[in-house]
């Protein structure tokens, strides 16, 4: 059973930074695409960022380009989301997900999801 555990969320003022972490169980972490999605109250879950395995590239939603960075440490089975210049509209629950093949920005690509971590950005 694969488990994904997010951490690093919290309350931050606009313009501040947070780094989210997601630790995955399992011995083949390096062979999967890892993604971050977010869901604000009353809204659909939306794609934020993804990173392929073995240097296959990173993907960012237009709304976070230039502010967020995704990275991974396969030795630690961990994926990170560095969030800078945070805005109130970034407030949401952020979810980590594991996927294989498919469109990196599509929820359908991912088969395992974490429980989420709350990020709140005050104005």
PDB file of N, CA and C in Angstrom, residues 14-119:
ATOM      1  N   UNK A  14       1.007  37.476   2.753  1.00  0.00           N
ATOM      2  CA  UNK A  14       1.244  37.650   1.319  1.00  0.00           C
ATOM      3  C   UNK A  14       2.685  38.101   1.090  1.00  0.00           C
ATOM      4  N   UNK A  15       3.313  37.501   0.074  1.00  0.00           N
ATOM      5  CA  UNK A  15       4.710  37.786  -0.220  1.00  0.00           C
ATOM      6  C   UNK A  15       5.684  36.838   0.450  1.00  0.00           C
ATOM      7  N   UNK A  16       5.179  36.040   1.366  1.00  0.00           N
ATOM      8  CA  UNK A  16       6.029  35.108   2.090  1.00  0.00           C
ATOM      9  C   UNK A  16       6.256  33.811   1.332  1.00  0.00           C
ATOM     10  N   UNK A  17       6.935  32.884   2.002  1.00  0.00           N
ATOM     11  CA  UNK A  17       7.310  31.618   1.379  1.00  0.00           C
ATOM     12  C   UNK A  17       6.981  30.442   2.289  1.00  0.00           C
ATOM     13  N   UNK A  18       6.745  29.313   1.660  1.00  0.00           N
ATOM     14  CA  UNK A  18       6.590  28.043   2.355  1.00  0.00           C
ATOM     15  C   UNK A  18       7.199  26.954   1.493  1.00  0.00           C
ATOM     16  N   UNK A  19       7.651  25.889   2.126  1.00  0.00           N
ATOM     17  CA  UNK A  19       8.105  24.719   1.385  1.00  0.00           C
ATOM     18  C   UNK A  19       7.302  23.509   1.859  1.00  0.00           C
ATOM     19  N   UNK A  20       6.598  22.923   0.934  1.00  0.00           N
ATOM     20  CA  UNK A  20       5.847  21.711   1.226  1.00  0.00           C
ATOM     21  C   UNK A  20       6.700  20.488   0.912  1.00  0.00           C
ATOM     22  N   UNK A  21       6.519  19.455   1.717  1.00  0.00           N
ATOM     23  CA  UNK A  21       7.215  18.191   1.491  1.00  0.00           C
ATOM     24  C   UNK A  21       6.188  17.072   1.410  1.00  0.00           C
ATOM     25  N   UNK A  22       6.528  16.059   0.655  1.00  0.00           N
ATOM     26  CA  UNK A  22       5.674  14.890   0.539  1.00  0.00           C
ATOM     27  C   UNK A  22       6.571  13.657   0.547  1.00  0.00           C
ATOM     28  N   UNK A  23       6.396  12.840   1.574  1.00  0.00           N
ATOM     29  CA  UNK A  23       7.176  11.608   1.676  1.00  0.00           C
ATOM     30  C   UNK A  23       6.310  10.437   1.236  1.00  0.00           C
ATOM     31  N   UNK A  24       6.865   9.619   0.356  1.00  0.00           N
ATOM     32  CA  UNK A  24       6.127   8.475  -0.185  1.00  0.00           C
ATOM     33  C   UNK A  24       6.708   7.168   0.311  1.00  0.00           C
ATOM     34  N   UNK A  25       5.847   6.222   0.612  1.00  0.00           N
ATOM     35  CA  UNK A  25       6.308   4.889   0.954  1.00  0.00           C
ATOM     36  C   UNK A  25       6.553   4.120  -0.340  1.00  0.00           C
ATOM     37  N   UNK A  26       7.270   3.023  -0.261  1.00  0.00           N
ATOM     38  CA  UNK A  26       7.518   2.226  -1.447  1.00  0.00           C
ATOM     39  C   UNK A  26       8.943   2.368  -1.924  1.00  0.00           C
ATOM     40  N   UNK A  27       9.438   1.330  -2.576  1.00  0.00           N
ATOM     41  CA  UNK A  27      10.836   1.302  -2.973  1.00  0.00           C
ATOM     42  C   UNK A  27      11.095   1.761  -4.399  1.00  0.00           C
ATOM     43  N   UNK A  28      10.039   2.079  -5.140  1.00  0.00           N
ATOM     44  CA  UNK A  28      10.239   2.467  -6.546  1.00  0.00           C
ATOM     45  C   UNK A  28       9.818   3.911  -6.789  1.00  0.00           C
ATOM     46  N   UNK A  29      10.002   4.738  -5.801  1.00  0.00           N
ATOM     47  CA  UNK A  29       9.616   6.145  -5.896  1.00  0.00           C
ATOM     48  C   UNK A  29      10.185   6.800  -7.141  1.00  0.00           C
ATOM     49  N   UNK A  30      11.420   6.476  -7.467  1.00  0.00           N
ATOM     50  CA  UNK A  30      12.117   7.171  -8.550  1.00  0.00           C
ATOM     51  C   UNK A  30      11.496   6.894  -9.912  1.00  0.00           C
ATOM     52  N   UNK A  31      10.615   5.909 -10.030  1.00  0.00           N
ATOM     53  CA  UNK A  31      10.048   5.548 -11.317  1.00  0.00           C
ATOM     54  C   UNK A  31       8.692   6.192 -11.579  1.00  0.00           C
ATOM     55  N   UNK A  32       8.279   7.115 -10.711  1.00  0.00           N
ATOM     56  CA  UNK A  32       6.952   7.690 -10.858  1.00  0.00           C
ATOM     57  C   UNK A  32       6.993   9.201 -11.055  1.00  0.00           C
ATOM     58  N   UNK A  33       5.954   9.674 -11.688  1.00  0.00           N
ATOM     59  CA  UNK A  33       5.717  11.107 -11.748  1.00  0.00           C
ATOM     60  C   UNK A  33       5.073  11.534 -10.432  1.00  0.00           C
ATOM     61  N   UNK A  34       5.549  12.621  -9.876  1.00  0.00           N
ATOM     62  CA  UNK A  34       4.978  13.153  -8.644  1.00  0.00           C
ATOM     63  C   UNK A  34       4.370  14.516  -8.940  1.00  0.00           C
ATOM     64  N   UNK A  35       3.194  14.732  -8.407  1.00  0.00           N
ATOM     65  CA  UNK A  35       2.501  15.984  -8.686  1.00  0.00           C
ATOM     66  C   UNK A  35       1.962  16.639  -7.430  1.00  0.00           C
ATOM     67  N   UNK A  36       1.711  17.931  -7.552  1.00  0.00           N
ATOM     68  CA  UNK A  36       1.043  18.718  -6.516  1.00  0.00           C
ATOM     69  C   UNK A  36      -0.221  19.320  -7.138  1.00  0.00           C
ATOM     70  N   UNK A  37      -1.297  19.184  -6.414  1.00  0.00           N
ATOM     71  CA  UNK A  37      -2.565  19.803  -6.784  1.00  0.00           C
ATOM     72  C   UNK A  37      -3.060  20.605  -5.588  1.00  0.00           C
ATOM     73  N   UNK A  38      -4.026  21.466  -5.824  1.00  0.00           N
ATOM     74  CA  UNK A  38      -4.599  22.226  -4.709  1.00  0.00           C
ATOM     75  C   UNK A  38      -6.102  22.389  -4.911  1.00  0.00           C
ATOM     76  N   UNK A  39      -6.782  22.563  -3.797  1.00  0.00           N
ATOM     77  CA  UNK A  39      -8.224  22.739  -3.845  1.00  0.00           C
ATOM     78  C   UNK A  39      -8.644  23.796  -2.835  1.00  0.00           C
ATOM     79  N   UNK A  40      -9.205  24.857  -3.351  1.00  0.00           N
ATOM     80  CA  UNK A  40      -9.740  25.927  -2.509  1.00  0.00           C
ATOM     81  C   UNK A  40     -11.212  25.634  -2.215  1.00  0.00           C
ATOM     82  N   UNK A  41     -11.751  26.192  -1.142  1.00  0.00           N
ATOM     83  CA  UNK A  41     -13.157  25.950  -0.799  1.00  0.00           C
ATOM     84  C   UNK A  41     -14.087  26.298  -1.948  1.00  0.00           C
ATOM     85  N   UNK A  42     -14.959  25.359  -2.282  1.00  0.00           N
ATOM     86  CA  UNK A  42     -15.938  25.589  -3.329  1.00  0.00           C
ATOM     87  C   UNK A  42     -15.408  25.504  -4.742  1.00  0.00           C
ATOM     88  N   UNK A  43     -14.154  25.093  -4.884  1.00  0.00           N
ATOM     89  CA  UNK A  43     -13.550  25.013  -6.222  1.00  0.00           C
ATOM     90  C   UNK A  43     -13.081  23.600  -6.518  1.00  0.00           C
ATOM     91  N   UNK A  44     -12.861  23.349  -7.806  1.00  0.00           N
ATOM     92  CA  UNK A  44     -12.335  22.058  -8.220  1.00  0.00           C
ATOM     93  C   UNK A  44     -10.853  21.942  -7.842  1.00  0.00           C
ATOM     94  N   UNK A  45     -10.407  20.707  -7.668  1.00  0.00           N
ATOM     95  CA  UNK A  45      -8.985  20.473  -7.435  1.00  0.00           C
ATOM     96  C   UNK A  45      -8.242  20.795  -8.727  1.00  0.00           C
ATOM     97  N   UNK A  46      -7.183  21.575  -8.619  1.00  0.00           N
ATOM     98  CA  UNK A  46      -6.452  22.007  -9.803  1.00  0.00           C
ATOM     99  C   UNK A  46      -4.975  21.664  -9.720  1.00  0.00           C
ATOM    100  N   UNK A  47      -4.411  21.502 -10.896  1.00  0.00           N
ATOM    101  CA  UNK A  47      -2.999  21.173 -11.021  1.00  0.00           C
ATOM    102  C   UNK A  47      -2.138  22.366 -10.620  1.00  0.00           C
ATOM    103  N   UNK A  48      -1.035  22.057  -9.913  1.00  0.00           N
ATOM    104  CA  UNK A  48      -0.067  23.088  -9.538  1.00  0.00           C
ATOM    105  C   UNK A  48       1.288  22.818 -10.191  1.00  0.00           C
ATOM    106  N   UNK A  49       1.821  21.609  -9.967  1.00  0.00           N
ATOM    107  CA  UNK A  49       3.161  21.298 -10.465  1.00  0.00           C
ATOM    108  C   UNK A  49       3.346  19.790 -10.528  1.00  0.00           C
ATOM    109  N   UNK A  50       4.290  19.362 -11.377  1.00  0.00           N
ATOM    110  CA  UNK A  50       4.612  17.942 -11.479  1.00  0.00           C
ATOM    111  C   UNK A  50       6.055  17.778 -11.899  1.00  0.00           C
ATOM    112  N   UNK A  51       6.607  16.633 -11.548  1.00  0.00           N
ATOM    113  CA  UNK A  51       7.990  16.336 -11.920  1.00  0.00           C
ATOM    114  C   UNK A  51       8.066  14.876 -12.330  1.00  0.00           C
ATOM    115  N   UNK A  52       8.650  14.642 -13.507  1.00  0.00           N
ATOM    116  CA  UNK A  52       8.801  13.280 -14.005  1.00  0.00           C
ATOM    117  C   UNK A  52       9.965  12.590 -13.329  1.00  0.00           C
ATOM    118  N   UNK A  53      10.100  11.298 -13.575  1.00  0.00           N
ATOM    119  CA  UNK A  53      11.224  10.564 -13.029  1.00  0.00           C
ATOM    120  C   UNK A  53      12.446  10.716 -13.917  1.00  0.00           C
ATOM    121  N   UNK A  54      13.591  10.464 -13.343  1.00  0.00           N
ATOM    122  CA  UNK A  54      14.881  10.423 -14.054  1.00  0.00           C
ATOM    123  C   UNK A  54      15.120  11.646 -14.922  1.00  0.00           C
ATOM    124  N   UNK A  55      14.902  12.808 -14.384  1.00  0.00           N
ATOM    125  CA  UNK A  55      15.177  14.021 -15.125  1.00  0.00           C
ATOM    126  C   UNK A  55      14.270  14.260 -16.309  1.00  0.00           C
ATOM    127  N   UNK A  56      13.078  13.707 -16.252  1.00  0.00           N
ATOM    128  CA  UNK A  56      12.151  13.834 -17.366  1.00  0.00           C
ATOM    129  C   UNK A  56      11.456  15.167 -17.481  1.00  0.00           C
ATOM    130  N   UNK A  57      11.753  16.080 -16.596  1.00  0.00           N
ATOM    131  CA  UNK A  57      11.197  17.415 -16.731  1.00  0.00           C
ATOM    132  C   UNK A  57      10.215  17.787 -15.650  1.00  0.00           C
ATOM    133  N   UNK A  58       9.955  19.068 -15.556  1.00  0.00           N
ATOM    134  CA  UNK A  58       8.999  19.610 -14.597  1.00  0.00           C
ATOM    135  C   UNK A  58       7.924  20.398 -15.331  1.00  0.00           C
ATOM    136  N   UNK A  59       6.799  20.528 -14.677  1.00  0.00           N
ATOM    137  CA  UNK A  59       5.647  21.217 -15.254  1.00  0.00           C
ATOM    138  C   UNK A  59       5.036  22.096 -14.173  1.00  0.00           C
ATOM    139  N   UNK A  60       4.646  23.290 -14.552  1.00  0.00           N
ATOM    140  CA  UNK A  60       4.043  24.214 -13.609  1.00  0.00           C
ATOM    141  C   UNK A  60       2.794  24.837 -14.225  1.00  0.00           C
ATOM    142  N   UNK A  61       1.787  25.033 -13.393  1.00  0.00           N
ATOM    143  CA  UNK A  61       0.615  25.762 -13.848  1.00  0.00           C
ATOM    144  C   UNK A  61       1.002  27.209 -14.125  1.00  0.00           C
ATOM    145  N   UNK A  62       0.332  27.825 -15.079  1.00  0.00           N
ATOM    146  CA  UNK A  62       0.649  29.211 -15.438  1.00  0.00           C
ATOM    147  C   UNK A  62       0.536  30.132 -14.231  1.00  0.00           C
ATOM    148  N   UNK A  63      -0.400  29.852 -13.358  1.00  0.00           N
ATOM    149  CA  UNK A  63      -0.645  30.733 -12.211  1.00  0.00           C
ATOM    150  C   UNK A  63       0.486  30.739 -11.196  1.00  0.00           C
ATOM    151  N   UNK A  64       1.388  29.777 -11.258  1.00  0.00           N
ATOM    152  CA  UNK A  64       2.464  29.701 -10.272  1.00  0.00           C
ATOM    153  C   UNK A  64       3.846  29.807 -10.905  1.00  0.00           C
ATOM    154  N   UNK A  65       3.920  29.879 -12.212  1.00  0.00           N
ATOM    155  CA  UNK A  65       5.222  29.994 -12.873  1.00  0.00           C
ATOM    156  C   UNK A  65       5.954  31.240 -12.397  1.00  0.00           C
ATOM    157  N   UNK A  66       7.243  31.067 -12.130  1.00  0.00           N
ATOM    158  CA  UNK A  66       8.048  32.173 -11.641  1.00  0.00           C
ATOM    159  C   UNK A  66       8.000  32.345 -10.137  1.00  0.00           C
ATOM    160  N   UNK A  67       7.083  31.619  -9.475  1.00  0.00           N
ATOM    161  CA  UNK A  67       6.955  31.730  -8.011  1.00  0.00           C
ATOM    162  C   UNK A  67       7.178  30.382  -7.315  1.00  0.00           C
ATOM    163  N   UNK A  68       6.714  29.311  -7.924  1.00  0.00           N
ATOM    164  CA  UNK A  68       6.827  27.981  -7.320  1.00  0.00           C
ATOM    165  C   UNK A  68       7.866  27.146  -8.062  1.00  0.00           C
ATOM    166  N   UNK A  69       8.491  26.235  -7.319  1.00  0.00           N
ATOM    167  CA  UNK A  69       9.454  25.302  -7.890  1.00  0.00           C
ATOM    168  C   UNK A  69       9.182  23.919  -7.318  1.00  0.00           C
ATOM    169  N   UNK A  70       9.212  22.916  -8.178  1.00  0.00           N
ATOM    170  CA  UNK A  70       9.060  21.538  -7.718  1.00  0.00           C
ATOM    171  C   UNK A  70      10.382  20.816  -7.883  1.00  0.00           C
ATOM    172  N   UNK A  71      10.710  19.979  -6.913  1.00  0.00           N
ATOM    173  CA  UNK A  71      11.935  19.186  -6.978  1.00  0.00           C
ATOM    174  C   UNK A  71      11.698  17.868  -6.256  1.00  0.00           C
ATOM    175  N   UNK A  72      12.641  16.964  -6.418  1.00  0.00           N
ATOM    176  CA  UNK A  72      12.499  15.661  -5.773  1.00  0.00           C
ATOM    177  C   UNK A  72      13.848  15.154  -5.317  1.00  0.00           C
ATOM    178  N   UNK A  73      13.824  14.361  -4.256  1.00  0.00           N
ATOM    179  CA  UNK A  73      15.015  13.689  -3.754  1.00  0.00           C
ATOM    180  C   UNK A  73      14.658  12.203  -3.697  1.00  0.00           C
ATOM    181  N   UNK A  74      15.065  11.470  -4.713  1.00  0.00           N
ATOM    182  CA  UNK A  74      14.678  10.060  -4.794  1.00  0.00           C
ATOM    183  C   UNK A  74      15.289   9.225  -3.669  1.00  0.00           C
ATOM    184  N   UNK A  75      16.430   9.640  -3.169  1.00  0.00           N
ATOM    185  CA  UNK A  75      17.061   8.902  -2.063  1.00  0.00           C
ATOM    186  C   UNK A  75      16.215   8.994  -0.792  1.00  0.00           C
ATOM    187  N   UNK A  76      15.426  10.060  -0.684  1.00  0.00           N
ATOM    188  CA  UNK A  76      14.583  10.258   0.487  1.00  0.00           C
ATOM    189  C   UNK A  76      13.107   9.997   0.190  1.00  0.00           C
ATOM    190  N   UNK A  77      12.809   9.548  -1.019  1.00  0.00           N
ATOM    191  CA  UNK A  77      11.411   9.330  -1.411  1.00  0.00           C
ATOM    192  C   UNK A  77      10.560  10.566  -1.144  1.00  0.00           C
ATOM    193  N   UNK A  78      11.102  11.711  -1.459  1.00  0.00           N
ATOM    194  CA  UNK A  78      10.439  12.971  -1.104  1.00  0.00           C
ATOM    195  C   UNK A  78      10.362  13.908  -2.300  1.00  0.00           C
ATOM    196  N   UNK A  79       9.224  14.565  -2.436  1.00  0.00           N
ATOM    197  CA  UNK A  79       9.046  15.611  -3.429  1.00  0.00           C
ATOM    198  C   UNK A  79       8.727  16.906  -2.683  1.00  0.00           C
ATOM    199  N   UNK A  80       9.247  18.001  -3.197  1.00  0.00           N
ATOM    200  CA  UNK A  80       9.099  19.298  -2.543  1.00  0.00           C
ATOM    201  C   UNK A  80       8.368  20.275  -3.459  1.00  0.00           C
ATOM    202  N   UNK A  81       7.693  21.211  -2.824  1.00  0.00           N
ATOM    203  CA  UNK A  81       7.115  22.336  -3.548  1.00  0.00           C
ATOM    204  C   UNK A  81       7.535  23.604  -2.817  1.00  0.00           C
ATOM    205  N   UNK A  82       8.462  24.326  -3.413  1.00  0.00           N
ATOM    206  CA  UNK A  82       8.908  25.597  -2.861  1.00  0.00           C
ATOM    207  C   UNK A  82       7.988  26.682  -3.387  1.00  0.00           C
ATOM    208  N   UNK A  83       7.347  27.389  -2.478  1.00  0.00           N
ATOM    209  CA  UNK A  83       6.381  28.417  -2.872  1.00  0.00           C
ATOM    210  C   UNK A  83       6.857  29.773  -2.375  1.00  0.00           C
ATOM    211  N   UNK A  84       7.150  30.660  -3.299  1.00  0.00           N
ATOM    212  CA  UNK A  84       7.608  32.012  -2.984  1.00  0.00           C
ATOM    213  C   UNK A  84       6.577  33.028  -3.469  1.00  0.00           C
ATOM    214  N   UNK A  85       6.701  34.245  -2.965  1.00  0.00           N
ATOM    215  CA  UNK A  85       5.802  35.343  -3.364  1.00  0.00           C
ATOM    216  C   UNK A  85       4.342  34.901  -3.297  1.00  0.00           C
ATOM    217  N   UNK A  86       3.993  34.323  -2.197  1.00  0.00           N
ATOM    218  CA  UNK A  86       2.643  33.782  -2.057  1.00  0.00           C
ATOM    219  C   UNK A  86       1.590  34.879  -2.083  1.00  0.00           C
ATOM    220  N   UNK A  87       0.446  34.523  -2.649  1.00  0.00           N
ATOM    221  CA  UNK A  87      -0.676  35.442  -2.780  1.00  0.00           C
ATOM    222  C   UNK A  87      -1.896  34.860  -2.060  1.00  0.00           C
ATOM    223  N   UNK A  88      -2.826  35.706  -1.653  1.00  0.00           N
ATOM    224  CA  UNK A  88      -4.045  35.178  -1.006  1.00  0.00           C
ATOM    225  C   UNK A  88      -4.761  34.132  -1.856  1.00  0.00           C
ATOM    226  N   UNK A  89      -4.694  34.268  -3.166  1.00  0.00           N
ATOM    227  CA  UNK A  89      -5.367  33.298  -4.042  1.00  0.00           C
ATOM    228  C   UNK A  89      -4.672  31.945  -4.077  1.00  0.00           C
ATOM    229  N   UNK A  90      -3.512  31.831  -3.447  1.00  0.00           N
ATOM    230  CA  UNK A  90      -2.848  30.532  -3.320  1.00  0.00           C
ATOM    231  C   UNK A  90      -3.403  29.732  -2.144  1.00  0.00           C
ATOM    232  N   UNK A  91      -4.268  30.329  -1.358  1.00  0.00           N
ATOM    233  CA  UNK A  91      -4.857  29.646  -0.217  1.00  0.00           C
ATOM    234  C   UNK A  91      -5.664  28.440  -0.669  1.00  0.00           C
ATOM    235  N   UNK A  92      -5.332  27.276  -0.128  1.00  0.00           N
ATOM    236  CA  UNK A  92      -5.980  26.032  -0.528  1.00  0.00           C
ATOM    237  C   UNK A  92      -5.404  24.882   0.299  1.00  0.00           C
ATOM    238  N   UNK A  93      -6.022  23.735   0.162  1.00  0.00           N
ATOM    239  CA  UNK A  93      -5.408  22.505   0.646  1.00  0.00           C
ATOM    240  C   UNK A  93      -4.561  21.963  -0.503  1.00  0.00           C
ATOM    241  N   UNK A  94      -3.317  21.666  -0.209  1.00  0.00           N
ATOM    242  CA  UNK A  94      -2.389  21.176  -1.227  1.00  0.00           C
ATOM    243  C   UNK A  94      -2.206  19.668  -1.064  1.00  0.00           C
ATOM    244  N   UNK A  95      -2.349  18.973  -2.181  1.00  0.00           N
ATOM    245  CA  UNK A  95      -2.270  17.516  -2.210  1.00  0.00           C
ATOM    246  C   UNK A  95      -1.087  17.051  -3.044  1.00  0.00           C
ATOM    247  N   UNK A  96      -0.421  16.048  -2.531  1.00  0.00           N
ATOM    248  CA  UNK A  96       0.633  15.363  -3.259  1.00  0.00           C
ATOM    249  C   UNK A  96       0.023  14.128  -3.922  1.00  0.00           C
ATOM    250  N   UNK A  97       0.525  13.776  -5.099  1.00  0.00           N
ATOM    251  CA  UNK A  97      -0.020  12.615  -5.802  1.00  0.00           C
ATOM    252  C   UNK A  97       1.076  11.885  -6.559  1.00  0.00           C
ATOM    253  N   UNK A  98       0.877  10.578  -6.739  1.00  0.00           N
ATOM    254  CA  UNK A  98       1.824   9.762  -7.482  1.00  0.00           C
ATOM    255  C   UNK A  98       1.164   9.214  -8.733  1.00  0.00           C
ATOM    256  N   UNK A  99       1.864   9.330  -9.838  1.00  0.00           N
ATOM    257  CA  UNK A  99       1.315   8.813 -11.083  1.00  0.00           C
ATOM    258  C   UNK A  99       2.373   8.161 -11.936  1.00  0.00           C
ATOM    259  N   UNK A 100       1.936   7.613 -13.057  1.00  0.00           N
ATOM    260  CA  UNK A 100       2.887   6.986 -13.982  1.00  0.00           C
ATOM    261  C   UNK A 100       2.870   7.728 -15.305  1.00  0.00           C
ATOM    262  N   UNK A 101       2.280   7.108 -16.316  1.00  0.00           N
ATOM    263  CA  UNK A 101       2.264   7.717 -17.640  1.00  0.00           C
ATOM    264  C   UNK A 101       1.021   8.573 -17.806  1.00  0.00           C
ATOM    265  N   UNK A 102       1.088   9.489 -18.707  1.00  0.00           N
ATOM    266  CA  UNK A 102      -0.063  10.327 -18.960  1.00  0.00           C
ATOM    267  C   UNK A 102       0.286  11.790 -18.833  1.00  0.00           C
ATOM    268  N   UNK A 103      -0.712  12.605 -19.024  1.00  0.00           N
ATOM    269  CA  UNK A 103      -0.526  14.043 -18.965  1.00  0.00           C
ATOM    270  C   UNK A 103      -0.259  14.449 -17.523  1.00  0.00           C
ATOM    271  N   UNK A 104       0.836  15.137 -17.310  1.00  0.00           N
ATOM    272  CA  UNK A 104       1.263  15.464 -15.948  1.00  0.00           C
ATOM    273  C   UNK A 104       0.269  16.353 -15.215  1.00  0.00           C
ATOM    274  N   UNK A 105      -0.461  17.168 -15.936  1.00  0.00           N
ATOM    275  CA  UNK A 105      -1.392  18.100 -15.311  1.00  0.00           C
ATOM    276  C   UNK A 105      -2.791  17.516 -15.111  1.00  0.00           C
ATOM    277  N   UNK A 106      -2.984  16.281 -15.517  1.00  0.00           N
ATOM    278  CA  UNK A 106      -4.310  15.664 -15.424  1.00  0.00           C
ATOM    279  C   UNK A 106      -4.445  14.826 -14.158  1.00  0.00           C
ATOM    280  N   UNK A 107      -5.527  15.026 -13.421  1.00  0.00           N
ATOM    281  CA  UNK A 107      -5.759  14.221 -12.219  1.00  0.00           C
ATOM    282  C   UNK A 107      -5.838  12.738 -12.550  1.00  0.00           C
ATOM    283  N   UNK A 108      -6.275  12.418 -13.733  1.00  0.00           N
ATOM    284  CA  UNK A 108      -6.450  11.021 -14.131  1.00  0.00           C
ATOM    285  C   UNK A 108      -5.122  10.268 -14.217  1.00  0.00           C
ATOM    286  N   UNK A 109      -4.023  10.988 -14.290  1.00  0.00           N
ATOM    287  CA  UNK A 109      -2.708  10.355 -14.378  1.00  0.00           C
ATOM    288  C   UNK A 109      -2.276   9.755 -13.043  1.00  0.00           C
ATOM    289  N   UNK A 110      -2.864  10.236 -11.955  1.00  0.00           N
ATOM    290  CA  UNK A 110      -2.396   9.912 -10.618  1.00  0.00           C
ATOM    291  C   UNK A 110      -3.292   8.875  -9.949  1.00  0.00           C
ATOM    292  N   UNK A 111      -2.645   7.883  -9.320  1.00  0.00           N
ATOM    293  CA  UNK A 111      -3.413   6.816  -8.700  1.00  0.00           C
ATOM    294  C   UNK A 111      -3.369   6.832  -7.182  1.00  0.00           C
ATOM    295  N   UNK A 112      -2.433   7.545  -6.593  1.00  0.00           N
ATOM    296  CA  UNK A 112      -2.380   7.661  -5.141  1.00  0.00           C
ATOM    297  C   UNK A 112      -2.295   9.132  -4.746  1.00  0.00           C
ATOM    298  N   UNK A 113      -3.011   9.460  -3.665  1.00  0.00           N
ATOM    299  CA  UNK A 113      -3.087  10.838  -3.193  1.00  0.00           C
ATOM    300  C   UNK A 113      -2.831  10.896  -1.689  1.00  0.00           C
ATOM    301  N   UNK A 114      -2.212  11.996  -1.261  1.00  0.00           N
ATOM    302  CA  UNK A 114      -2.060  12.234   0.158  1.00  0.00           C
ATOM    303  C   UNK A 114      -3.316  12.848   0.751  1.00  0.00           C
ATOM    304  N   UNK A 115      -3.272  13.108   2.047  1.00  0.00           N
ATOM    305  CA  UNK A 115      -4.414  13.670   2.757  1.00  0.00           C
ATOM    306  C   UNK A 115      -4.487  15.190   2.637  1.00  0.00           C
ATOM    307  N   UNK A 116      -3.418  15.802   2.231  1.00  0.00           N
ATOM    308  CA  UNK A 116      -3.417  17.244   2.023  1.00  0.00           C
ATOM    309  C   UNK A 116      -2.862  18.026   3.202  1.00  0.00           C
ATOM    310  N   UNK A 117      -2.368  19.216   2.904  1.00  0.00           N
ATOM    311  CA  UNK A 117      -1.878  20.128   3.924  1.00  0.00           C
ATOM    312  C   UNK A 117      -2.414  21.524   3.598  1.00  0.00           C
ATOM    313  N   UNK A 118      -2.890  22.207   4.619  1.00  0.00           N
ATOM    314  CA  UNK A 118      -3.528  23.506   4.420  1.00  0.00           C
ATOM    315  C   UNK A 118      -2.491  24.612   4.289  1.00  0.00           C
ATOM    316  N   UNK A 119      -2.658  25.423   3.280  1.00  0.00           N
ATOM    317  CA  UNK A 119      -1.857  26.635   3.107  1.00  0.00           C
ATOM    318  C   UNK A 119      -2.811  27.824   3.121  1.00  0.00           C
TER     319      UNK A 119
END
